[in-house]
Amino acid sequence: MILVFGGNGQLGQELTRLAAARAIPMHALPHGEADIADSNAVAAALARWKPELLVNAAAYTKVDLAETNIEEACKGNELGPGVLAGACAAAGIPMVHVSTDYVFDGSKPTPYRETDPVCPISAYGRSKAAGEAAVRGTLKHHVILRTAWVYSEFGQNFLKTMLRLAETRDELRIVADQHGSPTSAREIAEAILHLAPLLSRDQKLSGTYHFTADGFTTWHGFAGRVVEIAAPMTGRNPRVIPITTADYPTPAKRPVNSRLDCRRFVQTFGFTPRHWTESVDATTRTLVAAAQRVPSHVA
Ligand SMILES: NC(=O)c1ccc[n+]([C@@H]2O[C@H](COP(=O)([O-])OP(=O)(O)OC[C@H]3O[C@@H](n4cnc5c(N)ncnc54)[C@H](OP(=O)(O)O)[C@@H]3O)[C@@H](O)[C@H]2O)c1
């Protein structure tokens, strides 16, 4: 069985949903039931569920707040992963740990490979890079999966924000000079459930991998696609205007290049991600349809 920490997050919920659909034994613990930085809680969870593999979907993901809330970011992104890795080492099981494009500074002109040195430019990125190091230093049998620009039907994310803003605004001004791959949490969950049995059988597959949807765009391109797909269903078609990072200052710096080269993952695990537009289109349609559905007790 697979034990997931961070069960209430975007990825945690998609893992739970997918495992249930595929009848894969899994238990997911929300933050309220287990703080990953609490070694007693983690040890108790492992003793209770006796997993064959652990997935860390927990993280402190508030990128701007992390600049001032360094202690919480450190707990969720550095201390916690270290505690989980230690517990996995003691139990003799592998762990899949999820990390981020924000460990890079974005100055590379081409997509980042796993061998590129990390150089975070935000507190969040530094805490995630430290978490990777904690996992590598504590547990040999692991996969660190770096992904980017995550969205899903659950939680807060850019896609849902665009749908919400499009309801009332005639103009959306969106950053057009940061490049990356919008990646659905569902597809990350698929990738994790695909690699899990392979990693369990073969410790030599351990290491760091990049996994995002295929193809690249900008936040502006991402927003434009969401609006284009939603418009025929909602009748709302705001103009999506490109702006620069300088026009939209945020507490945390973001890399201008968040593109990850995923060839190593594809070649090692034989799992090819879909083009980013496929999942963005599907999620947009699902969310708009759900919002428009008349509750059955009203009909
Ligand atoms: N979101 C993105 O755009 C993005 C991009 C690149 C990489 N990633 C990585 O992808 C992974 C999954 O992200 P996500 O989007 O699913 O994040 P998410 O929706 O923010 O979920 C993270 C979950 O972790 C929980 N959590 C935070 N601190 C914890 C702690 N100390 N102990 C236990 N649980 C804790 C949170 O609970 P509370 O809300 O109750 O605190 C939340 O339910 C993370 O490793 C993240 O760094 C995300």
Coordinates of C-alpha atoms and ligand atoms in Angstrom, one line a residue:
M1 CA 0.0 0.0 0.0
I2 CA 1.0 3.6 -0.7
L3 CA 1.0 6.2 2.1
V4 CA 0.6 9.8 1.0
F5 CA 1.3 12.9 3.2
G6 CA -0.3 16.2 2.2
G7 CA -3.5 14.4 1.3
N8 CA -5.7 17.6 1.1
G9 CA -3.5 19.4 -1.4
Q10 CA -4.0 19.4 -5.2
L11 CA -1.7 16.5 -5.8
G12 CA -2.8 14.6 -2.7
Q13 CA -6.5 14.7 -3.8
E14 CA -5.6 13.7 -7.4
L15 CA -3.6 10.8 -6.0
T16 CA -6.5 9.7 -3.8
R17 CA -9.0 9.9 -6.7
L18 CA -6.8 8.1 -9.2
A19 CA -5.8 5.3 -6.8
A20 CA -9.5 4.7 -5.9
A21 CA -10.4 4.6 -9.6
R22 CA -7.6 2.0 -10.3
A23 CA -8.2 0.0 -7.0
I24 CA -4.6 0.7 -5.9
P25 CA -4.3 0.4 -2.1
M26 CA -3.5 3.9 -0.8
H27 CA -4.1 6.0 2.3
A28 CA -3.7 9.7 2.3
L29 CA -3.1 11.8 5.4
P30 CA -4.2 15.4 5.5
H31 CA -2.1 18.0 7.2
G32 CA -4.5 18.0 10.2
E33 CA -3.8 14.3 10.8
A34 CA 0.0 14.4 10.3
D35 CA 2.5 17.2 10.2
I36 CA 5.5 15.9 8.2
A37 CA 7.9 17.8 10.5
D38 CA 6.5 15.9 13.5
S39 CA 8.7 12.8 13.7
N40 CA 6.4 11.1 16.3
A41 CA 3.3 11.6 14.1
V42 CA 5.2 10.3 11.0
A43 CA 6.6 7.3 12.9
A44 CA 3.1 6.5 14.2
A45 CA 1.6 6.7 10.7
L46 CA 4.2 4.4 9.3
A47 CA 3.7 1.9 12.1
R48 CA -0.1 2.0 11.6
W49 CA -0.3 1.8 7.8
K50 CA 2.9 -0.2 7.1
P51 CA 3.2 1.2 3.6
E52 CA 5.4 -0.3 0.8
L53 CA 6.0 3.2 -0.5
L54 CA 5.6 6.7 0.7
V55 CA 4.6 9.8 -1.4
N56 CA 5.3 13.3 0.0
A57 CA 2.7 15.5 -1.6
A58 CA 2.9 17.9 1.4
A59 CA 4.6 21.2 1.0
Y60 CA 4.4 24.9 2.1
T61 CA 3.4 26.3 -1.4
K62 CA 2.6 29.9 -0.6
V63 CA 5.5 31.3 -2.6
D64 CA 5.1 35.0 -1.7
L65 CA 4.3 34.4 2.0
A66 CA 7.4 32.2 2.3
E67 CA 9.5 35.3 2.0
T68 CA 8.4 36.3 5.5
N69 CA 7.1 33.0 6.9
I70 CA 10.5 31.3 6.6
E71 CA 9.9 29.0 9.6
E72 CA 6.7 27.5 8.2
A73 CA 8.3 27.1 4.8
C74 CA 11.3 25.4 6.3
K75 CA 9.0 23.0 8.3
G76 CA 7.0 22.0 5.3
N77 CA 9.7 22.0 2.7
E78 CA 13.0 21.1 4.4
L79 CA 12.5 19.6 7.9
G80 CA 9.4 17.6 6.9
P81 CA 10.9 15.9 3.9
G82 CA 14.0 15.1 6.0
V83 CA 11.8 13.5 8.7
L84 CA 9.9 11.5 6.1
A85 CA 13.1 10.3 4.4
G86 CA 14.5 9.2 7.8
A87 CA 11.3 7.3 8.6
C88 CA 11.4 5.6 5.2
A89 CA 15.1 4.7 5.7
A90 CA 14.2 3.1 9.1
A91 CA 11.3 1.2 7.6
G92 CA 13.3 0.1 4.5
I93 CA 10.8 1.6 2.0
P94 CA 11.2 4.0 -0.9
M95 CA 9.8 7.5 -1.1
V96 CA 8.6 9.7 -3.9
H97 CA 9.2 13.4 -3.0
V98 CA 7.8 16.2 -5.2
S99 CA 9.9 19.3 -5.9
T100 CA 9.8 22.4 -8.1
D101 CA 11.2 24.3 -11.0
Y102 CA 11.8 27.2 -8.4
V103 CA 15.0 25.5 -7.3
F104 CA 16.5 27.1 -10.5
D105 CA 17.1 30.8 -11.1
G106 CA 15.7 30.8 -14.6
S107 CA 18.7 32.3 -16.3
K108 CA 19.4 29.2 -18.5
P109 CA 18.2 29.9 -22.1
T110 CA 17.1 26.3 -22.7
P111 CA 15.0 23.9 -20.6
Y112 CA 16.6 22.7 -17.3
R113 CA 18.1 19.2 -17.1
E114 CA 18.4 17.3 -13.8
T115 CA 22.1 17.8 -13.9
D116 CA 21.9 21.6 -13.9
P117 CA 23.0 23.1 -10.6
V118 CA 20.2 24.5 -8.4
C119 CA 20.3 28.2 -7.7
P120 CA 17.0 29.4 -6.1
I121 CA 16.0 33.0 -6.1
S122 CA 13.2 32.9 -3.5
A123 CA 12.8 31.7 0.1
Y124 CA 10.3 29.0 -1.2
G125 CA 12.9 27.8 -3.8
R126 CA 15.6 27.7 -1.2
S127 CA 13.5 25.7 1.2
K128 CA 12.5 23.2 -1.6
A129 CA 16.2 22.9 -2.6
A130 CA 17.1 22.2 1.0
G131 CA 14.3 19.6 1.2
E132 CA 15.7 17.8 -1.9
A133 CA 19.2 17.7 -0.2
A134 CA 17.7 16.4 3.0
V135 CA 16.0 13.5 1.1
R136 CA 19.1 12.7 -1.0
G137 CA 21.3 12.8 2.1
T138 CA 19.0 10.5 4.2
L139 CA 17.4 7.9 1.9
K140 CA 19.1 6.2 -1.0
H141 CA 15.9 4.6 -2.4
H142 CA 14.0 7.7 -3.5
V143 CA 12.7 9.6 -6.5
I144 CA 12.6 13.4 -6.4
L145 CA 10.2 14.6 -9.0
R146 CA 10.5 18.2 -10.0
T147 CA 7.4 19.7 -11.6
A148 CA 6.0 23.2 -12.4
W149 CA 2.9 25.4 -12.7
V150 CA 0.6 22.9 -11.0
Y151 CA -3.2 23.2 -11.3
S152 CA -6.2 21.0 -10.7
E153 CA -9.9 21.0 -10.0
F154 CA -9.0 21.2 -6.3
G155 CA -7.5 24.0 -4.2
Q156 CA -6.3 27.4 -5.3
N157 CA -4.4 27.7 -8.6
F158 CA -3.8 30.0 -11.6
L159 CA -6.4 28.3 -13.8
K160 CA -9.2 28.7 -11.3
T161 CA -8.2 32.3 -10.6
M162 CA -8.4 33.1 -14.4
L163 CA -11.9 31.5 -14.6
R164 CA -13.0 33.6 -11.6
L165 CA -11.5 36.9 -12.9
A166 CA -13.0 36.2 -16.4
E167 CA -16.5 36.2 -14.9
T168 CA -16.3 39.9 -13.9
R169 CA -13.5 41.6 -15.8
D170 CA -13.3 42.7 -19.4
E171 CA -9.5 42.7 -19.4
L172 CA -6.9 40.4 -17.8
R173 CA -3.3 41.7 -17.6
I174 CA -1.0 38.6 -17.4
V175 CA 2.7 38.2 -17.3
A176 CA 4.1 37.1 -20.7
D177 CA 7.8 36.9 -20.0
Q178 CA 7.9 33.8 -17.8
H179 CA 8.1 30.5 -19.6
G180 CA 7.0 27.1 -18.4
S181 CA 4.5 24.2 -18.7
P182 CA 1.1 24.2 -17.0
T183 CA 0.9 20.8 -15.5
S184 CA -2.2 19.1 -14.1
A185 CA -1.9 17.5 -10.7
R186 CA -3.8 14.6 -12.2
E187 CA -1.1 13.9 -14.7
I188 CA 1.6 14.1 -11.9
A189 CA -0.5 11.6 -10.0
E190 CA -0.6 9.4 -13.0
A191 CA 3.2 9.6 -13.4
I192 CA 3.7 8.8 -9.7
L193 CA 1.4 5.8 -9.8
H194 CA 3.2 4.6 -13.0
L195 CA 6.7 4.9 -11.5
A196 CA 5.8 3.6 -8.0
P197 CA 5.9 -0.2 -8.7
L198 CA 9.0 0.2 -10.9
L199 CA 10.8 2.1 -8.1
S200 CA 9.7 -0.4 -5.5
R201 CA 11.2 -3.2 -7.6
D202 CA 14.4 -1.5 -8.6
Q203 CA 16.4 0.8 -6.3
K204 CA 18.7 1.7 -9.3
L205 CA 15.9 3.9 -10.6
S206 CA 16.4 6.2 -7.7
G207 CA 17.3 9.8 -8.5
T208 CA 16.0 13.2 -9.5
Y209 CA 13.7 13.6 -12.5
H210 CA 11.8 16.4 -14.2
F211 CA 8.2 15.9 -15.0
T212 CA 5.8 18.4 -16.5
A213 CA 3.2 18.5 -19.3
D214 CA 4.6 18.5 -22.8
G215 CA 5.2 21.9 -24.6
F216 CA 5.8 25.3 -23.2
T217 CA 3.9 28.6 -22.9
T218 CA 3.8 31.7 -20.7
W219 CA 1.3 32.7 -18.0
H220 CA -0.2 34.9 -20.6
G221 CA -0.5 31.9 -23.0
F222 CA -2.0 29.8 -20.2
A223 CA -4.6 32.4 -19.3
G224 CA -5.5 33.0 -23.0
R225 CA -6.1 29.3 -23.5
V226 CA -8.4 29.1 -20.4
V227 CA -10.4 32.1 -21.6
E228 CA -10.6 30.7 -25.1
I229 CA -11.9 27.3 -24.0
A230 CA -14.3 28.8 -21.4
A231 CA -15.8 31.5 -23.6
P232 CA -18.2 29.4 -25.6
M233 CA -19.6 28.0 -22.4
T234 CA -19.8 31.1 -20.3
G235 CA -20.3 33.9 -22.9
R236 CA -17.4 35.7 -21.2
N237 CA -14.5 36.6 -23.4
P238 CA -12.2 39.2 -21.7
R239 CA -9.1 40.5 -23.5
V240 CA -5.9 38.9 -22.3
I241 CA -3.2 41.6 -22.3
P242 CA 0.5 40.7 -22.1
I243 CA 2.5 42.5 -19.4
T244 CA 6.0 42.0 -18.1
T245 CA 7.2 40.7 -14.8
A246 CA 8.3 44.2 -13.9
D247 CA 4.7 45.4 -14.4
Y248 CA 3.5 42.9 -11.8
P249 CA 5.9 43.0 -8.8
T250 CA 5.5 40.2 -6.2
P251 CA 7.4 39.7 -2.9
A252 CA 9.1 36.5 -4.2
K253 CA 11.1 36.5 -7.4
R254 CA 10.1 33.9 -10.0
P255 CA 12.4 32.4 -12.6
V256 CA 11.8 33.7 -16.2
N257 CA 12.7 30.2 -17.5
S258 CA 10.7 27.5 -15.7
R259 CA 11.0 25.0 -18.6
L260 CA 12.0 21.5 -17.5
D261 CA 13.5 19.0 -19.9
C262 CA 11.6 15.8 -19.1
R263 CA 13.5 13.3 -21.4
R264 CA 15.1 11.5 -18.5
F265 CA 11.8 10.6 -16.9
V266 CA 10.2 9.6 -20.3
Q267 CA 13.2 7.4 -21.2
T268 CA 13.5 5.8 -17.7
F269 CA 9.9 5.1 -16.9
G270 CA 8.3 4.9 -20.4
F271 CA 5.6 7.5 -19.5
T272 CA 5.1 10.4 -21.9
P273 CA 3.2 13.4 -20.7
R274 CA 0.4 14.9 -22.8
H275 CA 0.6 18.4 -24.4
W276 CA -0.2 21.1 -21.8
T277 CA -3.3 22.2 -23.7
E278 CA -5.0 18.8 -23.5
S279 CA -5.3 18.9 -19.7
V280 CA -5.9 22.6 -19.5
D281 CA -8.8 22.3 -21.9
A282 CA -10.3 19.3 -20.0
T283 CA -10.0 20.9 -16.6
T284 CA -11.4 24.2 -17.8
R285 CA -14.4 22.5 -19.3
T286 CA -15.0 20.4 -16.2
L287 CA -14.8 23.4 -13.9
V288 CA -17.1 25.6 -16.0
A289 CA -19.6 22.7 -16.4
A290 CA -19.6 22.1 -12.6
A291 CA -20.2 25.8 -11.9
Q292 CA -23.1 25.9 -14.4
R293 CA -24.7 22.7 -13.2
V294 CA -28.1 23.4 -11.5
P295 CA -28.3 21.6 -8.1
S296 CA -30.6 18.6 -8.4
H297 CA -32.8 19.7 -5.5
V298 CA -33.6 22.9 -7.4
A299 CA -34.4 21.3 -10.8
Ligands
LIG1 N1 1.5 24.4 -6.9 C1 2.4 24.6 -7.8 O1 2.3 25.4 -8.8 C2 3.7 23.8 -7.8 C3 4.7 24.0 -8.7 C4 5.8 23.2 -8.7 C5 6.0 22.2 -7.7 N2 5.0 22.1 -6.8 C6 5.2 21.0 -5.8 O2 4.2 20.0 -6.0 C7 3.9 19.4 -4.7 C8 2.4 19.4 -4.5 O3 1.9 20.8 -4.6 P1 0.4 21.1 -4.5 O4 0.1 22.1 -5.6 O5 -0.5 19.9 -4.5 O6 0.3 21.9 -3.1 P2 -0.9 22.3 -2.2 O7 -2.2 22.2 -3.0 O8 -0.5 23.6 -1.6 O9 -0.9 21.1 -1.1 C9 0.1 21.0 -0.2 C10 -0.5 20.3 1.0 O10 0.5 20.2 2.0 C11 0.0 20.5 3.3 N3 1.1 20.8 4.2 C12 1.8 22.0 4.3 N4 2.7 21.9 5.2 C13 2.6 20.7 5.8 C14 3.2 20.0 6.8 N5 4.2 20.6 7.6 N6 2.8 18.8 7.1 C15 1.9 18.1 6.4 N7 1.2 18.7 5.4 C16 1.6 20.0 5.1 C17 -1.0 21.6 3.0 O11 -1.9 21.7 4.1 P3 -2.4 23.1 4.6 O12 -3.0 23.8 3.4 O13 -3.4 22.7 5.7 O14 -1.2 23.8 5.1 C18 -1.6 21.2 1.7 O15 -2.8 20.4 1.9 C19 4.6 20.2 -3.7 O16 5.8 19.6 -3.4 C20 5.0 21.5 -4.4 O17 6.1 22.1 -3.8 C21 3.8 22.8 -6.8

